[in-house]
Tab-separated table of C-alpha atoms in Angstrom:
chain	number	residue	atom	x	y	z
A	153	MET	CA	170.146	196.595	200.732
A	154	GLY	CA	168.684	194.582	203.563
A	155	SER	CA	166.066	193.059	201.300
A	156	LEU	CA	168.749	191.982	198.816
A	157	GLN	CA	170.699	190.243	201.575
A	158	LYS	CA	167.558	188.463	202.748
A	159	THR	CA	166.816	187.360	199.197
A	160	ALA	CA	170.372	186.023	198.751
A	161	VAL	CA	170.190	184.139	202.036
A	162	CYS	CA	166.843	182.602	201.040
A	163	LEU	CA	168.187	181.502	197.667
A	164	LEU	CA	171.283	179.983	199.305
A	165	PHE	CA	169.140	178.159	201.845
A	166	LEU	CA	166.866	176.865	199.079
A	167	PHE	CA	169.858	175.623	197.065
A	168	ILE	CA	171.314	173.802	200.078
A	169	SER	CA	167.919	172.297	200.879
A	170	LEU	CA	167.480	171.018	197.355
A	171	ASN	CA	170.948	169.452	197.364
A	172	ALA	CA	170.305	167.843	200.721
A	173	SER	CA	166.941	166.597	199.504
A	174	ASP	CA	168.508	165.091	196.388
A	175	SER	CA	171.248	163.492	198.480
A	176	THR	CA	168.861	161.959	200.966
A	177	PHE	CA	166.008	160.886	198.716
A	178	ALA	CA	167.676	159.581	195.548
A	179	THR	CA	165.376	157.560	193.306
A	180	PHE	CA	166.122	154.127	191.847
A	181	SER	CA	164.150	151.932	189.482
A	182	CYS	CA	164.185	148.181	190.210
A	183	SER	CA	162.295	145.594	188.128
A	184	ASP	CA	160.890	142.146	188.888
A	185	VAL	CA	162.186	139.157	186.922
A	186	LYS	CA	160.675	135.836	185.856
A	187	THR	CA	162.964	133.034	184.710
A	188	GLU	CA	163.068	129.287	184.172
A	189	TYR	CA	164.565	126.726	186.501
A	190	ASN	CA	168.286	126.082	185.911
A	191	LYS	CA	168.549	129.087	183.548
A	192	PRO	CA	170.540	132.309	184.195
A	193	ALA	CA	168.785	135.412	185.524
A	194	VAL	CA	169.685	139.092	185.917
A	195	ILE	CA	168.029	141.350	188.512
A	196	SER	CA	168.817	145.057	188.167
A	197	CYS	CA	168.297	148.455	189.772
A	198	ILE	CA	168.990	151.694	187.881
A	199	GLY	CA	169.733	155.086	189.419
A	200	SER	CA	170.017	158.596	188.036
A	201	LYS	CA	173.657	158.933	189.137
A	202	ASN	CA	176.693	156.721	189.451
A	203	ILE	CA	176.092	153.913	191.988
A	204	THR	CA	179.020	153.480	194.371
A	205	ASN	CA	177.957	150.847	196.899
A	206	VAL	CA	175.274	148.176	197.198
A	207	ILE	CA	173.814	145.936	199.888
A	208	VAL	CA	171.428	143.128	198.886
A	209	LYS	CA	169.430	140.979	201.300
A	210	ARG	CA	167.323	137.897	200.587
A	211	CYS	CA	163.652	137.964	201.606
A	212	GLU	CA	160.820	135.485	201.551
A	213	ASN	CA	158.810	138.156	199.750
A	214	CYS	CA	158.982	141.919	199.250
A	215	SER	CA	155.811	142.571	201.231
A	216	ASN	CA	157.448	141.308	204.419
A	217	ARG	CA	160.573	143.356	205.135
A	218	ASN	CA	161.121	141.455	208.391
A	219	SER	CA	161.890	138.338	206.343
A	220	CYS	CA	164.961	139.999	204.785
A	221	SER	CA	167.581	138.451	207.039
A	222	GLU	CA	170.395	137.027	204.879
A	223	THR	CA	172.858	139.505	203.380
A	224	ILE	CA	174.237	138.112	200.129
A	225	ILE	CA	175.964	141.256	198.773
A	226	ASN	CA	177.731	144.055	200.689
A	227	THR	CA	180.262	146.119	198.774
A	228	TRP	CA	181.133	148.066	201.932
A	229	LYS	CA	182.671	144.806	203.176
A	230	GLU	CA	184.075	143.757	199.779
A	231	LYS	CA	181.423	141.033	199.452
A	232	HIS	CA	180.603	141.092	195.731
A	233	SER	CA	179.459	137.480	195.281
A	234	HIS	CA	177.567	134.662	196.981
A	235	GLU	CA	177.587	130.842	196.863
A	236	GLU	CA	181.103	130.591	195.429
A	237	GLY	CA	180.353	132.999	192.602
A	238	ARG	CA	177.034	131.555	191.450
A	239	ILE	CA	175.475	134.902	192.415
A	240	GLN	CA	177.562	137.962	191.476
A	241	LEU	CA	177.130	141.727	191.597
A	242	VAL	CA	178.018	143.757	188.506
A	243	LEU	CA	178.239	147.560	188.869
A	244	GLN	CA	178.269	149.669	185.697
A	245	HIS	CA	177.968	153.407	186.356
A	246	ASN	CA	174.341	153.964	187.357
A	247	VAL	CA	173.268	150.327	186.833
A	248	SER	CA	173.512	147.658	189.522
A	249	GLU	CA	172.953	144.061	188.348
A	250	LEU	CA	172.737	140.794	190.244
A	251	HIS	CA	173.725	137.894	187.969
A	252	ILE	CA	172.436	134.469	189.049
A	253	GLN	CA	173.695	131.350	187.269
A	254	GLU	CA	171.757	128.055	187.125
A	255	VAL	CA	168.735	129.391	188.981
A	256	LYS	CA	167.432	127.116	191.725
A	257	ALA	CA	163.960	126.863	193.173
A	258	THR	CA	165.345	128.356	196.403
A	259	ASP	CA	166.337	131.538	194.540
A	260	GLN	CA	162.694	132.494	194.189
A	261	GLY	CA	161.529	135.335	196.428
A	262	GLY	CA	162.405	138.931	197.238
A	263	TYR	CA	165.704	140.802	196.961
A	264	GLN	CA	165.950	143.935	199.094
A	265	TRP	CA	168.369	146.539	197.673
A	266	TYR	CA	170.134	149.304	199.604
A	267	LEU	CA	171.789	151.577	197.050
A	268	TYR	CA	174.317	154.389	197.509
A	269	SER	CA	175.049	156.768	194.644
A	270	ASP	CA	176.417	160.231	193.916
A	271	ALA	CA	172.816	161.437	194.081
A	272	GLY	CA	172.188	159.955	197.509
A	273	GLU	CA	170.799	156.803	199.070
A	274	GLY	CA	167.784	154.722	198.192
A	275	ASN	CA	166.289	151.266	198.456
A	276	GLY	CA	164.008	148.968	196.560
A	277	CYS	CA	162.800	145.393	196.460
A	278	THR	CA	162.640	143.110	193.440
A	279	THR	CA	160.926	139.737	193.109
A	280	LEU	CA	162.441	136.776	191.291
A	281	GLU	CA	159.886	134.243	190.079
A	282	VAL	CA	161.191	130.829	189.052
A	283	THR	CA	159.000	128.711	186.795
A	284	ASP	CA	158.977	125.034	187.678
A	285	PRO	CA	161.090	122.736	185.503
A	286	GLU	CA	159.230	120.812	182.826
A	287	ILE	CA	161.469	117.900	181.877
A	288	GLU	CA	160.403	115.156	179.481
A	289	PRO	CA	159.798	111.901	181.392
A	290	SER	CA	161.680	108.674	180.706
A	291	LEU	CA	159.779	105.452	179.997
A	292	THR	CA	161.210	101.938	180.420
A	293	TRP	CA	159.925	98.331	180.492
A	294	ASN	CA	161.687	95.373	182.127
A	295	GLY	CA	159.357	92.587	181.002
A	296	ARG	CA	157.017	92.806	183.974
A	297	LYS	CA	156.187	96.493	184.359
A	298	LEU	CA	156.369	99.872	182.648
A	299	THR	CA	158.079	102.624	184.636
A	300	CYS	CA	157.713	106.354	183.996
A	301	LEU	CA	160.157	108.714	185.733
A	302	SER	CA	159.576	112.460	186.048
A	303	PRO	CA	162.881	113.454	187.702
A	304	ILE	CA	161.996	116.908	189.051
A	305	GLY	CA	159.066	119.325	189.179
A	306	HIS	CA	156.435	120.926	191.407
A	307	ARG	CA	154.284	118.870	193.752
A	308	GLN	CA	151.036	119.576	191.900
A	309	ARG	CA	151.994	117.869	188.651
A	310	GLN	CA	150.287	114.593	187.736
A	311	VAL	CA	151.278	111.419	185.884
A	312	HIS	CA	148.758	109.755	183.539
A	313	TRP	CA	148.916	106.574	181.437
A	314	PHE	CA	147.301	105.951	178.039
A	315	ASP	CA	147.472	103.134	175.514
A	316	GLY	CA	147.618	103.447	171.739
A	317	HIS	CA	143.810	103.606	171.542
A	318	GLY	CA	143.542	106.538	173.967
A	319	ASN	CA	142.310	104.457	176.899
A	320	ASN	CA	143.207	105.895	180.306
A	321	LEU	CA	145.217	103.316	182.299
A	322	THR	CA	146.146	105.598	185.208
A	323	GLY	CA	143.917	103.660	187.609
A	324	SER	CA	146.111	100.573	187.144
A	325	ALA	CA	149.337	102.407	188.022
A	326	SER	CA	151.107	103.118	191.304
A	327	LEU	CA	152.902	106.374	192.140
A	328	VAL	CA	155.905	107.067	194.380
A	329	SER	CA	156.919	110.647	195.227
A	330	GLU	CA	160.357	111.530	196.617
A	331	GLU	CA	161.626	114.870	197.906
A	332	ALA	CA	163.990	116.716	195.590
A	333	GLU	CA	165.443	120.226	195.797
A	334	SER	CA	163.555	122.748	197.963
A	335	GLY	CA	159.952	121.728	197.593
A	336	LEU	CA	160.332	120.010	194.229
A	337	THR	CA	159.644	116.298	193.869
A	338	SER	CA	160.680	113.295	191.815
A	339	LEU	CA	157.778	111.104	190.635
A	340	THR	CA	157.993	107.422	189.650
A	341	SER	CA	154.834	105.850	188.239
A	342	THR	CA	154.637	102.102	187.596
A	343	LEU	CA	152.132	100.386	185.308
A	344	HIS	CA	152.009	96.605	185.675
A	345	GLU	CA	151.303	94.822	182.396
A	346	LYS	CA	151.449	91.321	180.960
A	347	PRO	CA	154.796	90.307	179.423
A	348	ASN	CA	153.369	90.417	175.884
A	349	LEU	CA	151.952	93.979	176.275
A	350	THR	CA	148.357	93.786	175.099
A	351	ALA	CA	148.205	97.299	173.560
A	352	SER	CA	150.147	98.510	170.513
A	353	GLU	CA	151.579	101.550	172.304
A	354	TYR	CA	151.900	102.934	175.831
A	355	CYS	CA	152.256	106.613	176.720
A	356	CYS	CA	153.210	108.329	179.967
A	357	THR	CA	152.012	111.938	180.282
A	358	VAL	CA	153.224	114.368	182.963
A	359	LEU	CA	150.574	117.073	183.394
A	360	TYR	CA	152.047	120.325	184.732
A	361	ASP	CA	148.950	122.528	184.596
A	362	VAL	CA	145.423	121.125	184.831
A	363	HIS	CA	143.943	124.364	183.447
A	364	THR	CA	146.135	124.890	180.386
A	365	LYS	CA	146.759	121.123	179.967
A	366	ARG	CA	150.472	121.866	179.573
A	367	ASN	CA	152.300	118.520	179.582
A	368	LYS	CA	155.237	116.390	178.497
A	369	THR	CA	154.570	112.932	177.007
A	370	LYS	CA	156.741	109.892	176.301
A	371	CYS	CA	155.528	106.842	174.333
A	372	LEU	CA	156.864	103.352	173.626
A	373	SER	CA	155.853	100.949	170.879
A	374	ALA	CA	154.830	97.633	172.441
A	375	HIS	CA	156.198	95.615	169.502
A	376	LYS	CA	159.625	97.267	169.648
A	377	VAL	CA	159.783	96.940	173.420
A	378	VAL	CA	158.947	93.219	173.346
A	379	THR	CA	161.467	92.572	170.558
A	380	ASP	CA	164.212	94.472	172.376
A	381	TYR	CA	163.382	92.755	175.634
A	382	LEU	CA	163.544	89.256	174.167
A	383	ARG	CA	166.819	90.160	172.487
A	384	PHE	CA	168.597	91.856	175.388
A	385	THR	CA	166.896	90.710	178.590
A	386	SER	CA	168.884	88.794	181.187
A	387	ASN	CA	166.324	85.961	181.554
A	388	PRO	CA	168.037	83.230	183.638
A	389	ASP	CA	166.733	80.278	181.565
A	390	GLN	CA	167.722	81.888	178.284
A	391	GLU	CA	171.113	82.847	179.627
A	392	ILE	CA	171.765	79.303	180.849
A	393	LEU	CA	170.769	77.850	177.464
A	394	LYS	CA	172.875	80.427	175.637
A	395	THR	CA	175.853	79.803	177.894
A	396	THR	CA	175.553	76.030	177.491
A	397	LYS	CA	175.520	76.280	173.694
A	398	GLU	CA	178.559	78.528	173.718
A	399	HIS	CA	180.495	76.160	176.001
A	400	VAL	CA	179.721	72.862	174.163
A	401	PRO	CA	182.753	73.078	171.793
A	402	ILE	CA	185.048	73.920	174.688
A	403	ILE	CA	183.728	70.981	176.717
A	404	LEU	CA	184.218	68.577	173.778
A	405	VAL	CA	187.799	69.747	173.282
A	406	LEU	CA	188.528	69.251	176.974
A	407	ILE	CA	187.063	65.723	176.873
A	408	VAL	CA	189.219	64.824	173.845
A	409	LEU	CA	192.325	66.182	175.587
A	410	VAL	CA	191.577	64.168	178.716
A	411	LEU	CA	191.076	60.974	176.672
A	412	CYS	CA	194.336	61.583	174.802
A	413	CYS	CA	196.202	62.058	178.056
A	414	PHE	CA	194.662	58.894	179.479
A	415	ALA	CA	195.614	56.914	176.350
A	416	ALA	CA	199.172	58.248	176.513
A	417	VAL	CA	199.492	57.162	180.138
A	418	LEU	CA	198.197	53.652	179.334
A	419	TYR	CA	200.579	53.348	176.392
A	420	TYR	CA	203.520	54.451	178.517
A	421	ARG	CA	202.692	51.962	181.255
A	422	HIS	CA	202.231	49.142	178.712
A	423	ARG	CA	205.575	49.922	177.136
A	424	GLN	CA	207.266	50.007	180.503
A	425	ARG	CA	205.831	46.599	181.344
A	426	ALA	CA	206.894	45.181	177.968
A	427	MET	CA	210.397	46.497	178.453
A	428	ALA	CA	210.498	45.006	181.943
A	429	LYS	CA	209.406	41.576	180.599
A	430	GLY	CA	212.056	41.683	177.854
A	431	ASN	CA	214.810	42.515	180.322
A	432	PHE	CA	213.678	39.674	182.605
A	433	ALA	CA	213.790	37.166	179.713
A	434	ASP	CA	217.317	38.278	178.786
A	435	LEU	CA	218.349	37.845	182.392
A	436	LEU	CA	216.931	34.309	182.476
A	437	ARG	CA	218.726	33.390	179.265
A	438	THR	CA	221.973	34.613	180.797
A	439	LEU	CA	221.492	32.846	184.131
A	440	LEU	CA	220.290	29.447	182.826
A	441	PRO	CA	223.724	28.261	181.535
A	442	ILE	CA	225.331	29.325	184.779
A	443	LEU	CA	222.747	27.430	186.809
A	444	ARG	CA	223.188	24.313	184.664
A	445	GLN	CA	226.962	24.404	185.072
A	446	HIS	CA	226.514	24.789	188.785
A	447	GLU	CA	224.217	21.721	188.907
A	448	LYS	CA	226.695	19.616	186.926
A	449	ALA	CA	229.498	20.629	189.240
A	450	GLU	CA	227.474	19.503	192.242
A	451	GLU	CA	226.737	16.123	190.567
A	452	ASN	CA	230.418	15.445	189.801
A	453	ALA	CA	231.619	16.307	193.269
A	454	PRO	CA	230.553	12.940	194.951
A	455	ASN	CA	232.127	10.854	192.164
A	456	GLN	CA	235.483	12.512	192.659
A	457	GLU	CA	235.402	11.754	196.367
A	458	VAL	CA	234.898	7.975	195.703
């Protein structure tokens, strides 16, 4: 009887120990993710039981737990999103997912998970790797120089110039690098050329990997560029000549109008003078008889007195 009681107690103790062990040391599977710049990404951790609460911290890398300082998710405090919803937590039974929209270069690094489930607690760290953006460059010519713009990318990328015959012109180009988002740069390379562009074609190549030769290239036909430039450029001399030709008819019309106005004024003044002369002659014709009568009256006055 005593041995049966001892056996029952041992079994009960073993059962409680196993439950406590499962509750304390629950296992979760978390996977690393690699994604492209400005694309969406999903980081997930999966447990054996229903996950109830999650805490996620950002780390520089998973090997350095002391770098995990910023808490971006904490369901205990009703914090289910970060950066105005760009980063959101989605809980579905035993799966915990972190959805990241429009991945930035700063999103790269470690994500430390603290997970709480019906099976117990656990933690894990996942790494998000963001591949650098590889955007096709833009190539323009303003009549004096060719400009190649690589708007964003990693610092190690290079810009090279080639003509239509495969000649490397990079040595004749200048390069300006400007800081962009979180360690990325914007590159502007300028190749000075003669206005007539001596080669048939010019190509700007952005080299992203010197080992694999992965690149993006943009080319311009010299003939098309020169034609477009001569047609659309804002050359001051050409603009002045063009403007003058367009304004010649307007100027001639204005001159004719001015001459007509001047002629009308002269005609009006001449008519006024003619009318004034005619009125003066009529006045003289009216006054002459009166003056003559007055003279005769003065001549007869002495004779009457005698």
